[in-house]
Structures are given as C-alpha cells and as structure tokens.
C-alpha cells in the first residue's frame, strides 16, 4: 500500500494498516521534509484547532492535554508523538511529490511517478493507493485580485506563507477576511501590535467557548486514562451532533442566541447587527470559535476593531474603502482563504484513459466510482475532521483484509441502475468551497453514493455494514 501524505490523516492511515493488516507492507510518500501536514505548514501567530481536541485527536491515542481548543504546536507535537510511538517514521519517504498515478488492469497495480528533491523522477508501484493529501494547495493560499494591490508599499502577508522573521510590534495591521484564520490572528496580533483592524465584506458567526473542558479535566483525574478518554470523546461527539442537529432544525432561534450572546459580551456601544449578523443561517458556512472569548476581548479593550465594508483599492499606505474610509497600515494580512487541490493535484489514468475525478461519484465517502483500489481520506466539514478520517481508515483495512482472504486483486465501486443526478459533494456555501466545487467528485441521490456528514451513521456503514454489495465489484 502507498499512502500519499504524512499529515494527520496519513499518520492515522499508517496506524490502522499496522494494526489491522499486519501482513501488508506500506510506505508514506510525503512531498515535504517534515510530517504534520497543515500543522507543520501553517506557522502564523495563534494557529489552533477549531474543534474539540477530544474528537480532533485520534480514536486510538487519547488527547490528554488540558486545552479543549489547542494551539498548533501542541497538535504538531501530538502527531509526532503518535508517529514515534507506533514506529511509523521509518516508513515515511520525505521529499517525494507524487505527479502521476496510472492503474493497469493487466497486473492490477498502481504505477506512480514522483519528483524527488533533486528533481529526478522516481517510480513506485502498489496494489492499493490511499490518498491522505488533505484538500488544499500547500504551495499558495488564495488572494483575490484586489484593485491597486501592487501599489501598496508596506508589508503584504498571506497566513499560509507567514515569514518567520516578521516583526509586528507596535505596527498598524489590517487583516482582510473574516474566517477562522482571521478570527484566530486578530487577538494574537493585538497583544503586540499598535492596533489591528479586521476588514470584512460580510460578517461570520463567531462563538466564544472555554479553552478548557473542566468536566474532562476532572474525569482524567478521577478515572483511568483509557476510560476517561472514551467517556469524554463520546460526550463531545454527542454534544456536537445534538448542537448541529438543533441548529439545522431551528436556524433562526440559534442565530438569535448567538447574536444575543455577542451583544451581551460587547455591550450596547458596539454595532453587533452590522458586524456580527450574517445573512446566511448557522452552518451554511463553517462556524468560527474563539477560545475564552479572546477575539471579543480584543475588541472590547480596543486593541482591535472590525470594519465591514468593501475594498475600493489598495493605496501606497493602506486600503481605500467604498464608503470613503481610509485604513492606514504598516502590514496588510490577506486572510482570504485557501486554494483547494483535490487528491494532491496528482494526475490519474485508468488503463491509459485520463481520469476526471470530478465526474466520479463518491462511494461511502471514501472510494471513487469506476476506479479500482483507490481511497481518499476526506474529513467532515461539520465536525472534527479526524472523525471521518479514522472511519475511512478502518473501512479501507476491512476491504484489504477481505480481498486477501478471497484472493481478490481489485475492488471497483460501480453504480448500477438508472443514471443518478450529480450533486455537489459538500453542502457548505463558503467561498473557498464554491470557487472549487467543480473540481470535486460528486455524490448521488441514494445509498451508498450519498455523502454523510453524520458520524453515527458512518460508524454503522464503515465499521459494521457488510462489505459485499452489488455496487462494489471485487475481481
């Protein structure tokens, strides 16, 4: 088995292969010089998780840190600790960027070409290919074509390429954007900057949560670690699911609760209706969290502010807005999102025919219609990413074991019956999703071609449902 990517999902895939498929050999091909994926790449101040660490961490390795919402360096350390504890590091080949993957039915194998650090093409082949590459482009973040962008004489930074030597002490900073990255950056930068302004076109839902879970910390003191972790993890999963379900059933009521909470926190002098009341319903786009209300605290102590307006043009000294307001800035940070990249940008062929994965249906959210022996570890968008990745890894190992027991060399998801409508794989309306939705594989209108954003349903499907069905063809 070849695993592509040594981030959170790739290390998890290696663990499950070692545990469940003891006779399988595997390697991890990682294009970078370090493991950790997102958590090694992103180095901007304050980087942290945006979901509970008790579910964002692996199911097999308890998260025992005190922080419910943890910082990036702690998460990276956790990934390193996992890879070391389970002897995964020796199976990782660094500096190999997979360029092409070609399936040949004559020998039932994937043939890969990878570019090494010296710029040479290296060949690998495998019986099963497991893509754990995440969903965005590591090379460059998304920056819109702002009018006058090149005129600006100050420092321009995208969080994905944060300079390690950037000095922002006592600087006027404008952060363009209102997503999770901006909400993370603003309070952290405000600790040292002269002032930080978050410039947004439209508001985002932001909720304050405690950075520590007092119940979890007490339970870890009272019970054995493994038991405490199991209770805490399932409590966190159930609470999040109920919260999500209630929000989708009662969006206006939840919207009012969120807005009222922000008004209570910031006080009557702040225009919450203008700056924190989105036009869309909660969970139509991803939710932003701020641990211990740090974002709101920065607004309240006036080390940071929010401006809701549209950019007219960049100027030599800052940004001119359509309202006529001028924002002066020593540093402008474009926290404007990601460029999505499906399956690491690898070019696929099946028996000599180019594969367009955007025309494939996802089978159980893990495999591709018409494509043999290929799996993709793709996490949830409405819950902790790792929850779905863990289940996908378990599912893949079940398939591999069934194939070995029966002497099968390939398994190919194959839709039967009348053609299904092609539906978008993800139901979020976030801009970075909408920009790239045509790149994504599709979902159908029936099981097993529907993409479930539901952990409880997926536990049954991925862990317990029979593997054999008429639409998964073994040969």
CSV table of C-alpha atoms in Angstrom, one decimal:
chain,number,residue,atom,x,y,z
A,1,UNK,CA,0.0,0.0,0.0
A,2,UNK,CA,1.2,3.5,-0.8
A,3,UNK,CA,-0.1,6.3,1.4
A,4,UNK,CA,0.3,9.8,0.0
A,5,UNK,CA,0.7,12.4,2.7
A,6,UNK,CA,2.2,12.3,6.2
A,7,UNK,CA,-0.2,14.7,7.8
A,8,UNK,CA,-2.8,14.0,10.5
A,9,UNK,CA,-4.8,11.6,8.2
A,10,UNK,CA,-1.7,9.9,6.7
A,11,UNK,CA,-0.2,9.0,10.1
A,12,UNK,CA,-3.7,7.7,11.1
A,13,UNK,CA,-3.8,5.6,8.0
A,14,UNK,CA,-0.4,4.1,8.8
A,15,UNK,CA,-1.5,3.2,12.3
A,16,UNK,CA,-4.7,1.4,11.1
A,17,UNK,CA,-2.7,-0.5,8.4
A,18,UNK,CA,-0.2,-1.7,11.0
A,19,UNK,CA,-2.9,-2.7,13.5
A,20,UNK,CA,-5.5,-4.3,11.2
A,21,UNK,CA,-3.4,-5.6,8.2
A,22,UNK,CA,-0.3,-7.0,9.8
A,23,UNK,CA,0.9,-8.7,6.6
A,24,UNK,CA,0.7,-5.6,4.5
A,25,UNK,CA,3.8,-3.6,3.6
A,26,UNK,CA,3.3,0.2,3.2
A,27,UNK,CA,5.2,3.4,2.6
A,28,UNK,CA,4.1,7.0,3.1
A,29,UNK,CA,5.2,9.4,0.3
A,30,UNK,CA,5.5,12.9,1.7
A,31,UNK,CA,6.5,15.9,-0.5
A,32,UNK,CA,7.7,18.0,2.4
A,33,UNK,CA,10.7,17.4,4.7
A,34,UNK,CA,8.5,17.1,7.8
A,35,UNK,CA,5.4,15.3,8.9
A,36,UNK,CA,2.3,17.1,10.3
A,37,UNK,CA,0.7,18.5,7.1
A,38,UNK,CA,-1.3,21.6,7.9
A,39,UNK,CA,0.1,21.7,11.4
A,40,UNK,CA,3.7,21.9,10.2
A,41,UNK,CA,3.0,24.2,7.2
A,42,UNK,CA,1.0,26.9,9.0
A,43,UNK,CA,3.1,29.0,11.4
A,44,UNK,CA,1.1,32.2,11.8
A,45,UNK,CA,0.6,33.5,15.3
A,46,UNK,CA,-2.1,31.8,17.4
A,47,UNK,CA,-2.8,28.9,15.0
A,48,UNK,CA,-5.1,26.4,16.7
A,49,UNK,CA,-7.8,23.9,16.3
A,50,UNK,CA,-11.3,25.0,15.6
A,51,UNK,CA,-13.0,21.9,17.1
A,52,UNK,CA,-12.8,19.8,20.2
A,53,UNK,CA,-9.4,18.1,20.6
A,54,UNK,CA,-11.1,15.1,22.2
A,55,UNK,CA,-12.6,14.4,18.8
A,56,UNK,CA,-10.0,16.0,16.6
A,57,UNK,CA,-7.4,13.7,18.1
A,58,UNK,CA,-7.2,10.1,17.0
A,59,UNK,CA,-9.6,7.5,18.4
A,60,UNK,CA,-6.7,5.2,19.3
A,61,UNK,CA,-4.5,7.8,21.1
A,62,UNK,CA,-6.1,9.8,23.9
A,63,UNK,CA,-5.7,13.6,23.8
A,64,UNK,CA,-4.8,14.3,27.4
A,65,UNK,CA,-3.8,18.0,27.1
A,66,UNK,CA,-5.8,20.4,29.2
A,67,UNK,CA,-6.8,22.5,26.3
A,68,UNK,CA,-10.2,21.7,24.7
A,69,UNK,CA,-9.2,24.0,21.8
A,70,UNK,CA,-5.5,23.6,21.4
A,71,UNK,CA,-2.7,25.5,19.8
A,72,UNK,CA,-0.9,24.4,16.6
A,73,UNK,CA,2.5,23.5,18.1
A,74,UNK,CA,0.7,21.1,20.6
A,75,UNK,CA,-1.2,19.4,17.8
A,76,UNK,CA,2.0,19.0,15.8
A,77,UNK,CA,3.7,17.5,18.9
A,78,UNK,CA,0.8,15.1,19.2
A,79,UNK,CA,1.2,13.9,15.6
A,80,UNK,CA,5.0,13.4,16.1
A,81,UNK,CA,4.3,11.5,19.3
A,82,UNK,CA,1.9,9.2,17.5
A,83,UNK,CA,4.3,8.5,14.6
A,84,UNK,CA,7.1,7.8,17.1
A,85,UNK,CA,5.0,5.7,19.5
A,86,UNK,CA,3.8,3.4,16.7
A,87,UNK,CA,7.1,3.2,14.8
A,88,UNK,CA,5.7,4.9,11.7
A,89,UNK,CA,8.5,7.3,11.0
A,90,UNK,CA,10.7,4.6,9.4
A,91,UNK,CA,8.0,4.0,6.7
A,92,UNK,CA,8.0,7.7,5.6
A,93,UNK,CA,9.9,8.8,2.5
A,94,UNK,CA,10.3,12.6,2.6
A,95,UNK,CA,10.8,14.8,-0.4
A,96,UNK,CA,8.7,12.7,-2.9
A,97,UNK,CA,6.0,14.7,-4.6
A,98,UNK,CA,3.7,12.3,-6.5
A,99,UNK,CA,3.0,13.5,-10.0
A,100,UNK,CA,1.0,10.7,-11.7
A,101,UNK,CA,-0.8,7.5,-10.8
A,102,UNK,CA,-1.7,5.0,-13.5
A,103,UNK,CA,-3.8,1.9,-12.9
A,104,UNK,CA,-3.1,-1.1,-15.1
A,105,UNK,CA,-5.7,-3.9,-15.0
A,106,UNK,CA,-3.2,-6.3,-16.6
A,107,UNK,CA,-1.2,-6.5,-13.3
A,108,UNK,CA,-3.8,-4.9,-11.0
A,109,UNK,CA,-1.4,-2.3,-9.7
A,110,UNK,CA,-1.0,1.4,-9.5
A,111,UNK,CA,2.2,2.8,-11.1
A,112,UNK,CA,3.3,6.1,-9.6
A,113,UNK,CA,5.8,8.7,-10.7
A,114,UNK,CA,7.2,11.1,-8.1
A,115,UNK,CA,9.5,14.0,-8.2
A,116,UNK,CA,12.3,13.9,-5.6
A,117,UNK,CA,14.1,16.8,-4.1
A,118,UNK,CA,16.9,16.6,-6.7
A,119,UNK,CA,14.3,17.0,-9.4
A,120,UNK,CA,14.5,13.4,-10.6
A,121,UNK,CA,11.6,11.2,-11.4
A,122,UNK,CA,11.3,8.1,-9.2
A,123,UNK,CA,8.9,5.2,-9.8
A,124,UNK,CA,6.8,3.4,-7.2
A,125,UNK,CA,4.0,0.8,-7.6
A,126,UNK,CA,1.5,-0.7,-5.3
A,127,UNK,CA,-1.7,-2.8,-5.2
A,128,UNK,CA,-3.7,-0.2,-3.3
A,129,UNK,CA,-3.3,3.6,-3.2
A,130,UNK,CA,-4.5,5.6,-0.2
A,131,UNK,CA,-4.7,9.4,-0.7
A,132,UNK,CA,-4.3,11.4,2.5
A,133,UNK,CA,-3.4,14.7,1.0
A,134,UNK,CA,-6.0,16.9,2.5
A,135,UNK,CA,-8.0,19.3,0.3
A,136,UNK,CA,-6.0,22.4,-0.3
A,137,UNK,CA,-2.9,23.6,-2.2
A,138,UNK,CA,0.2,23.7,0.1
A,139,UNK,CA,2.1,25.9,-2.3
A,140,UNK,CA,-0.1,29.0,-2.3
A,141,UNK,CA,-3.1,30.4,-0.5
A,142,UNK,CA,-5.9,32.3,-2.2
A,143,UNK,CA,-5.7,36.0,-2.6
A,144,UNK,CA,-8.3,37.8,-4.8
A,145,UNK,CA,-7.2,40.3,-7.5
A,146,UNK,CA,-7.6,43.4,-5.4
A,147,UNK,CA,-7.5,46.7,-7.3
A,148,UNK,CA,-4.2,48.5,-6.8
A,149,UNK,CA,-2.7,45.6,-4.9
A,150,UNK,CA,0.7,46.2,-6.3
A,151,UNK,CA,0.7,49.9,-5.3
A,152,UNK,CA,0.9,49.1,-1.6
A,153,UNK,CA,4.4,49.9,-0.2
A,154,UNK,CA,4.1,48.2,3.1
A,155,UNK,CA,4.4,44.5,4.1
A,156,UNK,CA,1.9,42.1,2.5
A,157,UNK,CA,1.5,38.7,4.1
A,158,UNK,CA,-0.7,35.6,3.4
A,159,UNK,CA,-1.0,33.5,6.6
A,160,UNK,CA,-0.1,30.3,4.6
A,161,UNK,CA,3.3,31.9,3.9
A,162,UNK,CA,3.9,33.6,7.2
A,163,UNK,CA,7.5,34.9,7.4
A,164,UNK,CA,9.3,33.6,10.5
A,165,UNK,CA,11.1,36.9,10.9
A,166,UNK,CA,8.1,39.2,10.7
A,167,UNK,CA,8.2,41.9,13.4
A,168,UNK,CA,4.7,43.3,14.0
A,169,UNK,CA,5.5,45.0,17.3
A,170,UNK,CA,3.7,48.4,17.6
A,171,UNK,CA,2.5,48.2,14.0
A,172,UNK,CA,-0.8,49.2,12.4
A,173,UNK,CA,-2.2,46.0,10.9
A,174,UNK,CA,-5.1,45.3,8.7
A,175,UNK,CA,-6.3,41.7,8.5
A,176,UNK,CA,-8.5,41.2,5.4
A,177,UNK,CA,-11.0,38.4,5.9
A,178,UNK,CA,-13.5,37.2,8.5
A,179,UNK,CA,-13.0,33.4,8.6
A,180,UNK,CA,-11.3,31.2,11.1
A,181,UNK,CA,-7.8,32.3,10.3
A,182,UNK,CA,-8.7,36.0,10.7
A,183,UNK,CA,-10.6,35.3,14.0
A,184,UNK,CA,-7.5,33.5,15.2
A,185,UNK,CA,-5.0,36.1,14.1
A,186,UNK,CA,-6.6,39.2,15.4
A,187,UNK,CA,-6.5,38.7,19.1
A,188,UNK,CA,-3.0,37.2,18.9
A,189,UNK,CA,-1.6,40.0,16.9
A,190,UNK,CA,-3.3,42.6,19.1
A,191,UNK,CA,-1.1,41.6,22.0
A,192,UNK,CA,1.9,43.2,20.4
A,193,UNK,CA,0.7,45.4,17.6
A,194,UNK,CA,-0.3,49.1,17.9
A,195,UNK,CA,-3.7,48.3,16.6
A,196,UNK,CA,-5.3,45.5,14.5
A,197,UNK,CA,-8.3,46.1,12.2
A,198,UNK,CA,-10.2,43.2,10.8
A,199,UNK,CA,-11.7,44.2,7.4
A,200,UNK,CA,-14.6,42.1,6.3
A,201,UNK,CA,-17.1,42.2,3.4
A,202,UNK,CA,-19.7,40.5,5.4
A,203,UNK,CA,-20.0,39.0,8.9
A,204,UNK,CA,-19.3,35.4,10.1
A,205,UNK,CA,-20.8,33.5,13.0
A,206,UNK,CA,-18.4,33.6,15.9
A,207,UNK,CA,-18.9,31.9,19.2
A,208,UNK,CA,-16.9,32.0,22.4
A,209,UNK,CA,-16.1,28.7,24.1
A,210,UNK,CA,-13.9,27.9,27.1
A,211,UNK,CA,-10.4,26.8,26.1
A,212,UNK,CA,-10.5,24.1,28.7
A,213,UNK,CA,-13.2,21.5,29.5
A,214,UNK,CA,-13.4,21.4,33.3
A,215,UNK,CA,-15.5,18.2,33.1
A,216,UNK,CA,-12.9,16.4,31.0
A,217,UNK,CA,-10.0,17.6,33.3
A,218,UNK,CA,-11.8,16.3,36.4
A,219,UNK,CA,-12.6,13.0,34.7
A,220,UNK,CA,-8.9,12.4,33.8
A,221,UNK,CA,-8.0,12.9,37.5
A,222,UNK,CA,-10.7,10.5,38.7
A,223,UNK,CA,-10.6,7.6,36.2
A,224,UNK,CA,-8.0,5.6,34.3
A,225,UNK,CA,-6.9,7.4,31.2
A,226,UNK,CA,-8.5,5.0,28.7
A,227,UNK,CA,-11.9,5.0,30.4
A,228,UNK,CA,-11.9,8.8,30.9
A,229,UNK,CA,-11.0,9.3,27.2
A,230,UNK,CA,-13.7,7.1,26.0
A,231,UNK,CA,-16.4,8.9,28.1
A,232,UNK,CA,-15.1,12.3,27.2
A,233,UNK,CA,-14.8,11.6,23.5
A,234,UNK,CA,-18.3,10.2,23.1
A,235,UNK,CA,-19.7,13.0,25.3
A,236,UNK,CA,-18.0,15.5,22.9
A,237,UNK,CA,-19.3,13.7,19.8
A,238,UNK,CA,-22.9,13.5,21.1
A,239,UNK,CA,-22.9,17.1,22.3
A,240,UNK,CA,-21.6,18.4,18.9
A,241,UNK,CA,-24.1,16.3,16.9
A,242,UNK,CA,-27.0,17.5,19.0
A,243,UNK,CA,-25.9,21.1,18.7
A,244,UNK,CA,-25.5,20.7,14.9
A,245,UNK,CA,-28.9,18.9,14.5
A,246,UNK,CA,-30.7,21.5,16.7
A,247,UNK,CA,-29.1,24.4,14.7
A,248,UNK,CA,-30.2,23.0,11.4
A,249,UNK,CA,-33.7,22.4,12.6
A,250,UNK,CA,-34.0,25.8,14.3
A,251,UNK,CA,-31.6,28.2,12.5
A,252,UNK,CA,-33.4,31.4,13.4
A,253,UNK,CA,-33.6,30.6,17.0
A,254,UNK,CA,-29.9,29.6,17.2
A,255,UNK,CA,-29.0,32.7,15.2
A,256,UNK,CA,-30.7,34.9,17.7
A,257,UNK,CA,-29.0,33.1,20.6
A,258,UNK,CA,-25.6,33.7,19.0
A,259,UNK,CA,-26.2,37.4,18.3
A,260,UNK,CA,-27.7,38.0,21.8
A,261,UNK,CA,-24.6,36.3,23.3
A,262,UNK,CA,-22.3,38.7,21.4
A,263,UNK,CA,-24.3,41.7,22.3
A,264,UNK,CA,-24.1,40.7,26.0
A,265,UNK,CA,-20.4,40.3,25.7
A,266,UNK,CA,-19.6,43.5,23.8
A,267,UNK,CA,-22.2,45.8,25.2
A,268,UNK,CA,-24.6,48.3,23.6
A,269,UNK,CA,-22.0,50.6,22.2
A,270,UNK,CA,-20.9,48.0,19.6
A,271,UNK,CA,-22.8,47.6,16.4
A,272,UNK,CA,-23.4,43.9,16.5
A,273,UNK,CA,-26.1,43.9,13.9
A,274,UNK,CA,-23.7,45.4,11.3
A,275,UNK,CA,-20.5,43.5,12.2
A,276,UNK,CA,-21.7,40.1,13.5
A,277,UNK,CA,-25.1,39.3,12.0
A,278,UNK,CA,-24.6,37.2,8.8
A,279,UNK,CA,-27.2,37.0,6.1
A,280,UNK,CA,-26.9,33.2,6.0
A,281,UNK,CA,-28.0,30.6,8.6
A,282,UNK,CA,-25.6,29.0,11.0
A,283,UNK,CA,-23.7,26.1,9.5
A,284,UNK,CA,-24.5,27.1,5.9
A,285,UNK,CA,-20.8,28.0,6.2
A,286,UNK,CA,-18.3,26.9,8.8
A,287,UNK,CA,-18.6,28.2,12.3
A,288,UNK,CA,-15.7,30.2,13.9
A,289,UNK,CA,-14.8,29.7,17.6
A,290,UNK,CA,-12.8,32.0,19.8
A,291,UNK,CA,-11.4,30.3,23.0
A,292,UNK,CA,-12.3,32.2,26.2
A,293,UNK,CA,-13.7,34.9,24.0
A,294,UNK,CA,-10.3,36.2,23.1
A,295,UNK,CA,-11.5,37.8,19.9
A,296,UNK,CA,-14.2,39.8,21.7
A,297,UNK,CA,-11.9,40.7,24.5
A,298,UNK,CA,-9.5,42.4,21.9
A,299,UNK,CA,-12.4,44.4,20.6
A,300,UNK,CA,-13.6,45.4,24.0
A,301,UNK,CA,-10.2,46.7,25.1
A,302,UNK,CA,-9.9,48.5,21.8
A,303,UNK,CA,-6.6,46.8,20.7
A,304,UNK,CA,-8.6,45.6,17.7
A,305,UNK,CA,-11.6,46.7,15.7
A,306,UNK,CA,-13.8,45.5,13.0
A,307,UNK,CA,-14.7,47.3,9.8
A,308,UNK,CA,-17.5,45.9,7.5
A,309,UNK,CA,-17.1,47.4,4.0
A,310,UNK,CA,-15.8,46.7,0.5
A,311,UNK,CA,-12.4,47.4,-0.8
A,312,UNK,CA,-12.2,50.2,-3.5
A,313,UNK,CA,-8.5,50.0,-4.0
A,314,UNK,CA,-5.2,49.4,-2.3
A,315,UNK,CA,-3.2,52.5,-1.9
A,316,UNK,CA,0.5,53.1,-1.2
A,317,UNK,CA,-0.2,53.3,2.5
A,318,UNK,CA,-3.2,51.1,3.1
A,319,UNK,CA,-6.7,50.4,1.8
A,320,UNK,CA,-9.4,52.8,0.5
A,321,UNK,CA,-12.9,51.5,1.1
A,322,UNK,CA,-16.1,52.1,-1.0
A,323,UNK,CA,-17.5,54.1,1.9
A,324,UNK,CA,-14.7,56.6,1.5
A,325,UNK,CA,-12.9,55.5,4.7
A,326,UNK,CA,-9.1,55.0,4.5
A,327,UNK,CA,-7.3,52.3,6.5
A,328,UNK,CA,-3.6,53.1,7.0
A,329,UNK,CA,-1.5,50.0,7.6
A,330,UNK,CA,2.2,49.1,8.1
A,331,UNK,CA,1.2,45.4,7.4
A,332,UNK,CA,-1.7,44.0,5.5
A,333,UNK,CA,-2.5,40.3,6.0
A,334,UNK,CA,-4.8,38.7,3.4
A,335,UNK,CA,-6.6,36.0,5.4
A,336,UNK,CA,-8.7,35.4,2.3
A,337,UNK,CA,-8.8,31.6,2.2
A,338,UNK,CA,-7.3,28.6,0.6
A,339,UNK,CA,-6.9,27.2,-2.9
A,340,UNK,CA,-8.4,23.8,-3.0
A,341,UNK,CA,-6.5,21.0,-4.6
A,342,UNK,CA,-8.1,17.6,-4.9
A,343,UNK,CA,-6.0,14.4,-4.3
A,344,UNK,CA,-2.8,16.5,-4.1
A,345,UNK,CA,-3.0,17.5,-7.7
A,346,UNK,CA,-2.0,14.0,-8.9
A,347,UNK,CA,-2.9,13.2,-12.5
A,348,UNK,CA,-4.7,9.9,-12.7
A,349,UNK,CA,-5.2,7.4,-15.5
A,350,UNK,CA,-7.0,4.1,-15.6
A,351,UNK,CA,-5.9,1.7,-18.3
A,352,UNK,CA,-4.4,4.5,-20.3
A,353,UNK,CA,-7.5,6.7,-20.1
A,354,UNK,CA,-7.3,10.0,-18.3
A,355,UNK,CA,-9.4,10.1,-15.1
A,356,UNK,CA,-11.5,13.1,-14.4
A,357,UNK,CA,-12.3,12.6,-10.7
A,358,UNK,CA,-14.9,15.5,-10.8
A,359,UNK,CA,-17.1,13.1,-12.9
A,360,UNK,CA,-16.8,10.3,-10.3
A,361,UNK,CA,-19.3,9.6,-7.6
A,362,UNK,CA,-18.0,9.0,-4.1
A,363,UNK,CA,-18.8,5.6,-2.7
A,364,UNK,CA,-19.4,5.7,1.1
A,365,UNK,CA,-17.4,9.0,1.1
A,366,UNK,CA,-14.2,7.0,0.6
A,367,UNK,CA,-13.9,5.4,-2.9
A,368,UNK,CA,-14.4,6.6,-6.4
A,369,UNK,CA,-16.8,5.2,-9.0
A,370,UNK,CA,-15.1,3.3,-11.8
A,371,UNK,CA,-11.7,3.5,-10.1
A,372,UNK,CA,-10.1,0.3,-8.7
A,373,UNK,CA,-8.2,0.2,-5.4
A,374,UNK,CA,-8.2,4.0,-4.7
A,375,UNK,CA,-9.3,5.6,-1.4
A,376,UNK,CA,-9.4,9.2,-0.3
A,377,UNK,CA,-9.3,10.2,3.4
A,378,UNK,CA,-11.6,13.2,3.5
A,379,UNK,CA,-12.8,14.5,6.8
A,380,UNK,CA,-16.0,16.1,7.9
A,381,UNK,CA,-16.9,19.8,7.3
A,382,UNK,CA,-19.4,20.0,10.1
A,383,UNK,CA,-17.5,18.1,12.8
A,384,UNK,CA,-13.9,17.2,13.7
A,385,UNK,CA,-12.0,16.3,10.5
A,386,UNK,CA,-10.4,13.3,12.1
A,387,UNK,CA,-13.6,11.5,13.0
A,388,UNK,CA,-14.3,10.6,9.3
A,389,UNK,CA,-10.6,10.0,8.5
A,390,UNK,CA,-10.5,7.4,11.3
A,391,UNK,CA,-13.6,5.6,9.9
A,392,UNK,CA,-12.3,5.7,6.4
A,393,UNK,CA,-9.0,4.1,7.5
A,394,UNK,CA,-10.9,1.3,9.3
A,395,UNK,CA,-13.0,0.8,6.3
A,396,UNK,CA,-10.1,0.5,3.9
A,397,UNK,CA,-8.4,-2.1,6.1
A,398,UNK,CA,-11.6,-4.1,6.2
A,399,UNK,CA,-11.6,-4.1,2.3
A,400,UNK,CA,-7.9,-5.1,2.2
A,401,UNK,CA,-8.4,-8.0,4.5
A,402,UNK,CA,-11.5,-9.2,2.6
A,403,UNK,CA,-9.5,-9.0,-0.7
A,404,UNK,CA,-6.6,-11.0,0.9
A,405,UNK,CA,-8.9,-13.7,2.3
A,406,UNK,CA,-10.6,-14.3,-1.0
A,407,UNK,CA,-7.7,-13.8,-3.4
A,408,UNK,CA,-9.2,-10.6,-5.0
A,409,UNK,CA,-6.8,-8.2,-6.7
A,410,UNK,CA,-9.2,-5.3,-7.2
A,411,UNK,CA,-12.3,-3.7,-5.9
A,412,UNK,CA,-14.2,-1.1,-8.0
A,413,UNK,CA,-17.3,0.9,-7.0
A,414,UNK,CA,-19.7,0.6,-9.9
A,415,UNK,CA,-23.1,2.4,-9.9
A,416,UNK,CA,-26.0,0.2,-11.2
A,417,UNK,CA,-29.4,1.1,-12.4
A,418,UNK,CA,-30.6,4.4,-13.9
A,419,UNK,CA,-28.1,7.3,-14.0
A,420,UNK,CA,-28.0,9.3,-10.8
A,421,UNK,CA,-28.1,13.1,-10.7
A,422,UNK,CA,-24.8,14.7,-9.9
A,423,UNK,CA,-25.0,16.5,-6.6
A,424,UNK,CA,-22.2,18.6,-5.0
A,425,UNK,CA,-20.2,16.6,-2.6
A,426,UNK,CA,-20.2,19.3,0.1
A,427,UNK,CA,-23.2,21.4,1.1
A,428,UNK,CA,-21.3,24.4,2.5
A,429,UNK,CA,-21.6,27.8,0.8
A,430,UNK,CA,-18.2,29.1,1.9
A,431,UNK,CA,-16.4,31.0,-0.8
A,432,UNK,CA,-13.4,28.7,-0.9
A,433,UNK,CA,-15.7,25.7,-1.4
A,434,UNK,CA,-17.9,27.4,-4.1
A,435,UNK,CA,-14.8,28.5,-6.1
A,436,UNK,CA,-13.6,25.0,-6.5
A,437,UNK,CA,-16.7,22.8,-6.3
A,438,UNK,CA,-16.5,21.8,-9.9
A,439,UNK,CA,-13.1,20.1,-9.1
A,440,UNK,CA,-14.7,17.8,-6.5
A,441,UNK,CA,-16.2,14.3,-7.1
A,442,UNK,CA,-19.9,14.2,-6.8
A,443,UNK,CA,-22.5,12.4,-4.7
A,444,UNK,CA,-25.6,10.7,-5.8
A,445,UNK,CA,-29.1,10.6,-4.5
A,446,UNK,CA,-29.1,7.2,-2.8
A,447,UNK,CA,-27.0,4.9,-0.6
A,448,UNK,CA,-24.1,4.2,-0.9
A,449,UNK,CA,-23.5,7.2,-3.1
A,450,UNK,CA,-24.7,9.8,-0.7
A,451,UNK,CA,-22.0,11.7,1.3
A,452,UNK,CA,-23.0,11.5,5.0
A,453,UNK,CA,-21.9,14.4,7.3
A,454,UNK,CA,-23.1,12.2,10.1
A,455,UNK,CA,-20.7,10.3,12.4
A,456,UNK,CA,-23.2,8.0,13.9
A,457,UNK,CA,-24.5,6.8,10.5
A,458,UNK,CA,-20.9,6.5,9.2
A,459,UNK,CA,-19.9,4.3,12.2
A,460,UNK,CA,-22.5,1.8,11.2
A,461,UNK,CA,-21.7,2.0,7.5
A,462,UNK,CA,-17.9,2.0,7.6
A,463,UNK,CA,-17.3,-0.2,10.7
A,464,UNK,CA,-20.2,-2.7,10.7
A,465,UNK,CA,-22.1,-2.9,7.4
A,466,UNK,CA,-21.3,-5.9,5.2
A,467,UNK,CA,-18.5,-5.1,2.7
A,468,UNK,CA,-20.0,-7.0,-0.1
A,469,UNK,CA,-22.8,-5.3,-2.1
A,470,UNK,CA,-23.7,-5.4,-5.8
A,471,UNK,CA,-22.2,-2.0,-6.4
A,472,UNK,CA,-18.7,-2.8,-5.1
A,473,UNK,CA,-17.2,-5.2,-7.6
A,474,UNK,CA,-14.4,-7.5,-6.5
A,475,UNK,CA,-12.3,-9.3,-9.1
